[in-house]
XYZ file of C-alpha atoms in Angstrom:
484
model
C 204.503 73.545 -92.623
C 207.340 71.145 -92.942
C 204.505 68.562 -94.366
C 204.118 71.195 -97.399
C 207.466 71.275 -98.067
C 207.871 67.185 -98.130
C 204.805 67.386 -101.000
C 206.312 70.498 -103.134
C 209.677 68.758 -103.380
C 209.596 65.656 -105.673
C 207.208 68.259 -107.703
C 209.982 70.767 -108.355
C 212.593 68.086 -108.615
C 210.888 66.340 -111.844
C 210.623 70.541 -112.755
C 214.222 70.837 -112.644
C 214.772 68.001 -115.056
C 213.339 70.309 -117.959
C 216.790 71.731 -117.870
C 218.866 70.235 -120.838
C 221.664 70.115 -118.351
C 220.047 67.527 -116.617
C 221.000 64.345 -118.804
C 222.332 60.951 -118.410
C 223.294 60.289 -114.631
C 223.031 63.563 -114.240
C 219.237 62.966 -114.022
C 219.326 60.006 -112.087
C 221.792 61.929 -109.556
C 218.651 64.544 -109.135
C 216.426 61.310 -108.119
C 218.811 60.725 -105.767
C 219.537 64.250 -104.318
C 215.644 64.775 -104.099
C 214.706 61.361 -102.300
C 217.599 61.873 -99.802
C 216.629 65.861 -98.904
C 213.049 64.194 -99.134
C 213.128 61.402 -96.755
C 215.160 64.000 -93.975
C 212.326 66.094 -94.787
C 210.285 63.215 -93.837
C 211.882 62.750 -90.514
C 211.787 65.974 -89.273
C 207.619 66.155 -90.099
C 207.279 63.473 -87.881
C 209.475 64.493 -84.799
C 208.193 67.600 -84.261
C 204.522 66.666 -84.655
C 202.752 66.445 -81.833
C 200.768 63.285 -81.264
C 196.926 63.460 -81.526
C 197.160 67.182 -82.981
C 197.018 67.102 -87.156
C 198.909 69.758 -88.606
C 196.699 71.235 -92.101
C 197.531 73.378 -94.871
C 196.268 74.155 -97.802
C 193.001 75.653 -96.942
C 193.057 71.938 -95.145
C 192.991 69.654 -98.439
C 196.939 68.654 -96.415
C 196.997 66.938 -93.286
C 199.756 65.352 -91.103
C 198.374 63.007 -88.510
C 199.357 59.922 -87.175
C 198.349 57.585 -90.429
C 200.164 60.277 -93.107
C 203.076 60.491 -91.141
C 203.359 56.612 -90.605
C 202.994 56.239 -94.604
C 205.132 59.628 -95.889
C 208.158 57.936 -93.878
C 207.354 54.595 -95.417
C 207.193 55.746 -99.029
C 209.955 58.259 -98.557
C 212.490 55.729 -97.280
C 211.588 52.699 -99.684
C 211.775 55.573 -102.610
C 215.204 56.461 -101.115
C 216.031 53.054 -101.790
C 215.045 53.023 -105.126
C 216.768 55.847 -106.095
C 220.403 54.747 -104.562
C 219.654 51.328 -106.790
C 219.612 53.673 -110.094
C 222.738 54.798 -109.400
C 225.710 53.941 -110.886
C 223.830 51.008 -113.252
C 225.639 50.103 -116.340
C 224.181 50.707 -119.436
C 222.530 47.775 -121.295
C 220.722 44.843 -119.972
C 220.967 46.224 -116.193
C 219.597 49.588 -116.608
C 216.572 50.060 -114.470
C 214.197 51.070 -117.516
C 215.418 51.315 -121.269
C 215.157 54.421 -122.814
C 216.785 58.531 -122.076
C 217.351 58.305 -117.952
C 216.142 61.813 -118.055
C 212.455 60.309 -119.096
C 213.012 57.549 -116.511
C 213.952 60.093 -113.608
C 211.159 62.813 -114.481
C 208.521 60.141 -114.895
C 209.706 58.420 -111.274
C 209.713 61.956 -109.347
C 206.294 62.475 -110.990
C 204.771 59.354 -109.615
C 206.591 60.196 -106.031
C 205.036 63.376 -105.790
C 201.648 62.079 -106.385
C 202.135 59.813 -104.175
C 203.323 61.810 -101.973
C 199.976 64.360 -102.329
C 197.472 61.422 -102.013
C 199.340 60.141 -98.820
C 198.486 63.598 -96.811
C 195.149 65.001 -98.746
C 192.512 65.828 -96.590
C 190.042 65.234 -98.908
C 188.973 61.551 -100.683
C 188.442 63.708 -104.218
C 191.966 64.986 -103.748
C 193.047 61.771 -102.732
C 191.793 59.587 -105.599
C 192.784 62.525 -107.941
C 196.375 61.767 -107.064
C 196.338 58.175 -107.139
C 194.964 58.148 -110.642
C 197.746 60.850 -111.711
C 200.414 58.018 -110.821
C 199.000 55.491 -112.360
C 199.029 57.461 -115.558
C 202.657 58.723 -114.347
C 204.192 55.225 -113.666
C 201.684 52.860 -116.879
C 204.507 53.960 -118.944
C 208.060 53.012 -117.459
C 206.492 48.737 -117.050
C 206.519 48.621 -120.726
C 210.347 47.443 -121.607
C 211.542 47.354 -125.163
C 208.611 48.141 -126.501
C 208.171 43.951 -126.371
C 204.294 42.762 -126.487
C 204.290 41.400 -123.656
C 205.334 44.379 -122.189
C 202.640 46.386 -123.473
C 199.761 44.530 -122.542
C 200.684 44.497 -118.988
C 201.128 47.981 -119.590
C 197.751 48.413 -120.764
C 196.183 45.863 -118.683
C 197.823 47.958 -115.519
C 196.219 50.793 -116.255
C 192.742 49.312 -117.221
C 192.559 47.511 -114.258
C 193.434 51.195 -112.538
C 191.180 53.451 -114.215
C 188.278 50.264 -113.351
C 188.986 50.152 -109.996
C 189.856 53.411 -109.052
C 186.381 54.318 -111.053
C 184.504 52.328 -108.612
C 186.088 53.805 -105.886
C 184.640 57.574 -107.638
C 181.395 55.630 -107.747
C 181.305 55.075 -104.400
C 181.823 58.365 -103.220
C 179.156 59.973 -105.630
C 176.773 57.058 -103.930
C 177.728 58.122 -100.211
C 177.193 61.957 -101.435
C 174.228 61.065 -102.473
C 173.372 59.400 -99.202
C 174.769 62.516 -97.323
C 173.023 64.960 -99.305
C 169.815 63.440 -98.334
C 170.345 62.922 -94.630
C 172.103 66.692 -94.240
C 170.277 68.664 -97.401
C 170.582 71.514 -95.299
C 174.285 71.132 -94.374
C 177.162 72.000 -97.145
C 178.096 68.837 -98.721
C 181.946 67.651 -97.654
C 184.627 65.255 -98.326
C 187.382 66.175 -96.248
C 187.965 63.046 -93.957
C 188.112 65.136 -90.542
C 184.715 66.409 -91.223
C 183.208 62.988 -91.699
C 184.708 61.991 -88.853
C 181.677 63.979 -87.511
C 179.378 62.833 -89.355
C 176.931 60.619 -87.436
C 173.847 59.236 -89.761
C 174.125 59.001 -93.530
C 170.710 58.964 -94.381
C 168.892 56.146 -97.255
C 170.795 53.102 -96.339
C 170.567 51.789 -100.173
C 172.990 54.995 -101.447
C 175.551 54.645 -98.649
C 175.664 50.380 -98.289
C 176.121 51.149 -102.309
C 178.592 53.269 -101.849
C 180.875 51.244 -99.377
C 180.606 48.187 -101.033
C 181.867 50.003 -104.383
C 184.286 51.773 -102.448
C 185.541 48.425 -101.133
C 185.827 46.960 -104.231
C 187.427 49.699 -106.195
C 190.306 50.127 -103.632
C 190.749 45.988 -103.358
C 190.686 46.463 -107.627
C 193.753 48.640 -107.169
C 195.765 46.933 -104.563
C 195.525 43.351 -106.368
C 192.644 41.808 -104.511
C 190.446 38.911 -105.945
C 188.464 38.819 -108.424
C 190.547 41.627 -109.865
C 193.984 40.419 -109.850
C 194.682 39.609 -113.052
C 196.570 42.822 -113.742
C 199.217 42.121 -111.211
C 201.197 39.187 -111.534
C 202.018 40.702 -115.086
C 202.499 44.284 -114.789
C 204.933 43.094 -111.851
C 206.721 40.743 -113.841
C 207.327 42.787 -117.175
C 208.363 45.837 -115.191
C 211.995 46.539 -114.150
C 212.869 45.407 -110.872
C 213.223 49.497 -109.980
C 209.590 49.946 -111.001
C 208.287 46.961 -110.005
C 208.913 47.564 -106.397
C 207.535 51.455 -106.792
C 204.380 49.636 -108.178
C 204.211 47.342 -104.753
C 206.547 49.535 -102.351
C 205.199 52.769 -102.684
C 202.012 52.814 -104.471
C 200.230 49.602 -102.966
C 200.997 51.299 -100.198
C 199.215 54.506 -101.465
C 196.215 52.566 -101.775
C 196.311 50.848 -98.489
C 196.065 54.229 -96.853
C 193.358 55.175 -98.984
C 191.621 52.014 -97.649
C 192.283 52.516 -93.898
C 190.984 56.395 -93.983
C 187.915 54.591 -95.786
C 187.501 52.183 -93.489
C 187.959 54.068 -90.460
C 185.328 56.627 -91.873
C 182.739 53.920 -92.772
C 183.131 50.900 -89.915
C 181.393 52.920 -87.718
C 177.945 53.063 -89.737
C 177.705 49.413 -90.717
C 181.109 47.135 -89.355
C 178.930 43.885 -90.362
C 178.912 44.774 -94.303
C 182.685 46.464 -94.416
C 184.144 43.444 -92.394
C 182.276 40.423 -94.415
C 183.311 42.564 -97.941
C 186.632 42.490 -96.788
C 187.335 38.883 -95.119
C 185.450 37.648 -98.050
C 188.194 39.477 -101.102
C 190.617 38.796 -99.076
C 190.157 34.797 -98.178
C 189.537 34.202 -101.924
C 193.043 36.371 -102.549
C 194.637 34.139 -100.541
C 193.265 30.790 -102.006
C 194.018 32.209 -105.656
C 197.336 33.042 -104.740
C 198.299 29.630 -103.439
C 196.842 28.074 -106.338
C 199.397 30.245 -108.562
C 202.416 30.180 -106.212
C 202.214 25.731 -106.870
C 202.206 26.382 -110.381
C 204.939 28.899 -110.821
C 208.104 28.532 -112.676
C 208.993 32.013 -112.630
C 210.700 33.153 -109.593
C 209.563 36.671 -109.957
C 205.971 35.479 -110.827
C 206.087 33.847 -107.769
C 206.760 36.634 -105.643
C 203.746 38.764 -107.902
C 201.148 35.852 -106.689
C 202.961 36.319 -102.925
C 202.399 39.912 -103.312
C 198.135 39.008 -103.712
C 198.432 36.621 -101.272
C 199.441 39.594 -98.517
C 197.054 42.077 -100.332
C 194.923 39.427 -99.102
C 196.244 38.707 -95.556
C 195.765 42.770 -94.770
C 191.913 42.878 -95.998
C 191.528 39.764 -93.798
C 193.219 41.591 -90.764
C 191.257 45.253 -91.540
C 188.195 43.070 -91.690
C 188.609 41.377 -88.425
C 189.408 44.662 -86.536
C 190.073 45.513 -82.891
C 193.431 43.889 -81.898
C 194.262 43.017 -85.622
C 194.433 46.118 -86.135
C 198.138 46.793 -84.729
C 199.090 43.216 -86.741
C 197.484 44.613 -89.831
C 199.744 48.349 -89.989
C 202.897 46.258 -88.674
C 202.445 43.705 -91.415
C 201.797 46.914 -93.685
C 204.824 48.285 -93.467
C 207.179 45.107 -93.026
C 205.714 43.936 -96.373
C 206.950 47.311 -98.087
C 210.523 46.264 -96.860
C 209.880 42.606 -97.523
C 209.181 43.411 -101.733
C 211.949 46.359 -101.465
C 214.534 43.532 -101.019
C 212.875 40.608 -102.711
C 212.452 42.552 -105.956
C 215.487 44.328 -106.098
C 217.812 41.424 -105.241
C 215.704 39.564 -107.787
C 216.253 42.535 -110.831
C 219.694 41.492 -109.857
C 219.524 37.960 -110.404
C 217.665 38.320 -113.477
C 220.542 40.744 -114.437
C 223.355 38.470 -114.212
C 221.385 35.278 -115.640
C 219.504 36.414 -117.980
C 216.299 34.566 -116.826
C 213.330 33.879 -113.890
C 213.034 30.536 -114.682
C 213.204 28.768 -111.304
C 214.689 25.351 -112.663
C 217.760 27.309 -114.670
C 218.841 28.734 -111.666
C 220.901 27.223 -108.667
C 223.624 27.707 -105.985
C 223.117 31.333 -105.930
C 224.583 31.149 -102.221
C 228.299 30.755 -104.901
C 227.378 32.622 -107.768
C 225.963 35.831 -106.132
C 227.446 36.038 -102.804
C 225.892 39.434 -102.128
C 222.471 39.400 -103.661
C 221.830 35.776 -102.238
C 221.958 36.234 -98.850
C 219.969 39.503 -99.131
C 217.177 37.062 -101.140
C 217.065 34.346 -98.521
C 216.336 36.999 -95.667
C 213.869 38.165 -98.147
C 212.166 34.927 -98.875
C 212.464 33.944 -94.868
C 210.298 37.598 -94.362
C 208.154 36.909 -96.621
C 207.122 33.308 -95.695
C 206.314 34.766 -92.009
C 209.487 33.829 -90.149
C 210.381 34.925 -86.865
C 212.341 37.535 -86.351
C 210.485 39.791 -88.857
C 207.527 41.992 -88.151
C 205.662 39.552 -90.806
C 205.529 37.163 -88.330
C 204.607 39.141 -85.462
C 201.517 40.627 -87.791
C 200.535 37.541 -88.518
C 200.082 36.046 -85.354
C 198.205 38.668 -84.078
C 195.701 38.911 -86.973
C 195.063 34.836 -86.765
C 194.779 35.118 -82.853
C 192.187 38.078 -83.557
C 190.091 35.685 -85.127
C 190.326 32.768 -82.801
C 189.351 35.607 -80.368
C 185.863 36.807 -83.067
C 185.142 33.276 -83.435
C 186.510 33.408 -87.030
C 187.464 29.653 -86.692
C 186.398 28.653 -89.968
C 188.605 31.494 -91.905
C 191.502 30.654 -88.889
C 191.472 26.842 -90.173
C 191.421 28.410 -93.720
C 194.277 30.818 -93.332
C 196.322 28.565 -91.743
C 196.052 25.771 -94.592
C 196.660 28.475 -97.163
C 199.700 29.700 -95.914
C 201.036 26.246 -94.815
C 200.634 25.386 -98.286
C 201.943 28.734 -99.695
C 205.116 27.690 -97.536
C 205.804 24.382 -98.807
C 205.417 25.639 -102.206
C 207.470 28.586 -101.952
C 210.324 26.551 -100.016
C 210.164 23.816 -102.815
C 210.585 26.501 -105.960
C 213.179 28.872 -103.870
C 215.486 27.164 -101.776
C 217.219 24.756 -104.203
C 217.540 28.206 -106.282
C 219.341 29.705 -103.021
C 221.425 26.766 -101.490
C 221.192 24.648 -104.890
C 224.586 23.014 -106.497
C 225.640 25.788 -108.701
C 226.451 25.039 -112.509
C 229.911 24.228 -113.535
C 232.069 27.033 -114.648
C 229.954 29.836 -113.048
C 231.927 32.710 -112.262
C 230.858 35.066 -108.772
C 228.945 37.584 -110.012
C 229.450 41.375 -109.334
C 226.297 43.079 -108.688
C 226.858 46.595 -109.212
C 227.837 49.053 -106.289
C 224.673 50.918 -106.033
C 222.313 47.657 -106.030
C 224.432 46.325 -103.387
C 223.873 49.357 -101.311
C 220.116 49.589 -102.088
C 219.541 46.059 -100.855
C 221.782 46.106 -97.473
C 219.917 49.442 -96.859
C 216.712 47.939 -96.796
C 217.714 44.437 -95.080
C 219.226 46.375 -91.793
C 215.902 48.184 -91.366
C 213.750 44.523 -92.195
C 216.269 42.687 -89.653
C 216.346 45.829 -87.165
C 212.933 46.492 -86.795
C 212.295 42.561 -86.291
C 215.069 42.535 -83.229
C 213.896 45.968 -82.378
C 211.207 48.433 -82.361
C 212.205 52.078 -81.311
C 209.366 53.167 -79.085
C 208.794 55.963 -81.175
C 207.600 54.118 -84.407
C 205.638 51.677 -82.273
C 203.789 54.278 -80.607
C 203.063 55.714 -84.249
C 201.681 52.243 -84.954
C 199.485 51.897 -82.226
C 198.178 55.794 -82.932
C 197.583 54.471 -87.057
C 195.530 50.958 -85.280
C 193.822 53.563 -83.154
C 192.338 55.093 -86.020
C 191.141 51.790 -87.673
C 189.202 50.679 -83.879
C 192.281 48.880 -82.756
C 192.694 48.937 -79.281
């Protein structure tokens, strides 16, 4: 029952702000205090599962198996992060969100606990129910200022949302519909275990339907193309804090969402799951290297990056089989990859005042902290060896020289070659760049500091090293998804 007590948490955490005691950094200690009993919480779920044997409660609607337990640590530990880097900010300009921190911190533990509940639900209803709760808890802390252009990312984000995630309710009415006329007899069910079991799905219209929309809605929510447009400026007008919840913890939300969906539905028609997904995600890809030439925003640039490896993990869950281990390690190296990346860039932005790529050079001098921590992050994210980004990746493209994807091999491989040069042209003369005359080192506030280094020694350590007990979770989660 230690999985009940990792959901109720962040819940009575945001309760406990109600108190008028809680104000100021009070508050933003109780973020804090709750992530950190949270995340041991976390931990001790997971060790004393036991493998292959989900643990339920809640008349079953909770679950802890191997693919909730990979994704609660996840989530927990980048949120851990998030909440050391509100610590200790000064007021003003580098305050993670304007406004009472008592509205920031309530709002924040909110969102965690529904993400949190969607991450182990049982049940797709319950599931999307909890994912559209924290888009309605999180829509409000991108806004900044009350500026316009904060506001229509604001309300673009949570268009795009309520669209996508309203497919994704579509979907499941279609497959219901599909199940209710193969099993009339049989109670009608959306817990994920009992579907597992669920071997014909009657008229193929209603359930082809209803995977394709599911598809769709999911790749709506995580950024995919066509449906894009809401990222780039929701991520860009949010705070560097809430930007990486948005990519670090709730993409991540969604991705689960997408591999219980997937897992559920391969097995009734791979062909039509597979093309849906290669096909969103190769034309995420192209978009995004089309953007990442054109960007003069350094920030922006790392919102169209952020597409391109929504992109790069529908390609590898549509390939399947030995992808599949590529596809969860490049899951969860890309949640550390934008932890760093968007923190140490909220920190850049801090101290200059800007994201325009040309108006900023020599970090390496000016920021002697926060650069470094940004060039590992920009290495990670372009694919580099050590980091598990580059490990993914090569087993995803030499999945598909293996299907006899060689046309979408040839095409990867020019995208991100491409993506590369671009990204190396607009970054690195920001990073190693001569730096302006007169600039003064910069002192990044204590807590930042500590929320990047945290999250660089697990990128770099889990590139040197994998514990064997996190890569046998990630071979149980590829399991799941027909890995092998």
């Amino acid at each position: 029952m230690i999985s009940l007590a990792c959901a109720f948490l962040p819940l009575i955490g945001s309760l406990l702000l109600v108190i008028p005691a809680f104000r100021g950094r009070a508050a933003l200690g109780v973020v804090f205090g709750v992530s950190l009993l949270e995340t041991l919480t976390a931990f001790a779920a997971v060790a004393v599962r036991v493998p292959e044997a989900p643990e339920y409660s809640l008349e079953r609607f909770m679950v802890l198996d191997a693919t909730s337990a990979l994704f609660l640590l996840l989530i927990s530990v980048v949120f851990l992060g998030i909440s050391i880097y509100f610590l200790n900010q000064p007021t003003g300009v580098a305050l993670p969100v304007p406004g009472p921190d008592r509205h920031l911190a309530m709002r924040s533990l909110l969102f965690f606990s529904c993400s949190i509940f969607a991450v182990l639900s049982n049940h797709l209803v319950s599931m999307w129910i909890f994912l559209e709760l924290g888009t309605f808890a999180i829509a409000p802390l991108i806004c900044q200022d009350n500026r316009p252009a904060g506001l229509r990312a604001s309300w673009k984000y949570l268009l795009f949302s309520v669209i996508g995630l309203g497919f994704n309710f579509l979907g499941l009415l279609c497959l219901a519909r599909a199940m209710g006329g193969s099993h009339g007899h049989h109670e009608l069910t959306f817990f994920i275990d009992d579907l597992n079991q669920v071997t014909t799905l009657g008229d193929p219209l209603w359930w082809r339907l209803g995977m394709a929309l599911i598809v769709f809605g999911l790749g709506t929510k995580l950024g995919l193309a066509p449906m894009y447009a809401w990222l780039p400026d929701a991520y860009d007008e949010a705070p560097a804090a809430i930007t990486t919840m948005m990519t670090a913890v709730q993409s991540n939300c969604v991705i689960l969402a997408l591999f219980r969906q997937v897992g559920l539905l391969r097995s009734f028609d791979p062909g039509l799951i597979s093309e849906e997904l290669i096909m969103m995600g190769a034309v995420s890809i192209g978009v995004a290297g089309l953007h990442i030439i054109r960007a003069d925003n350094f920030k922006r640039l790392i919102c169209y990056a952020s597409i391109n490896h929504a992109g790069t993990i529908a390609l590898g869950l549509g390939s399947g089989k030995y992808a599949a281990y590529g596809v969860v390690l490049y899951v969860v190296s890309n949640a550390l990859v934008k932890s760093v990346l968007f923190l140490t860039g909220g920190n850049i932005e801090n101290h200059y005042g800007t994201k325009r790529i040309f108006a900023l050079r020599g970090l390496m001098r000016v920021m002697p902290f926060s650069a470094p921590a940004f060039m590992l992050g920009v290495f990670a994210l372009l694919g580099f060896a050590p980091f598990g980004s580059f490990l993914g990746e090569v087993m995803m493209l030499s999945n598909m020289i293996e299907e006899g994807h060689l046309l979408g091999f040839f095409f990867v491989c020019i995208m991100l070659t491409i993506i590369l040069m671009a990204t190396g042209r607009a970054l690195f003369p920001m990073i190693w760049g001569d730096a302006p005359e007169g600039g003064t080192p910069a002192r990044d506030p204590f807590s930042s500091n500590v929320a990047c280094l945290f999250f660089v020694v697990i990128l770099v350590s889990l590139g040197i090293y994998m514990p064997s007990p996190v890569s046998s979770l990630l071979r149980e989660v590829a399991t799941t998804l027909g890995g092998r």
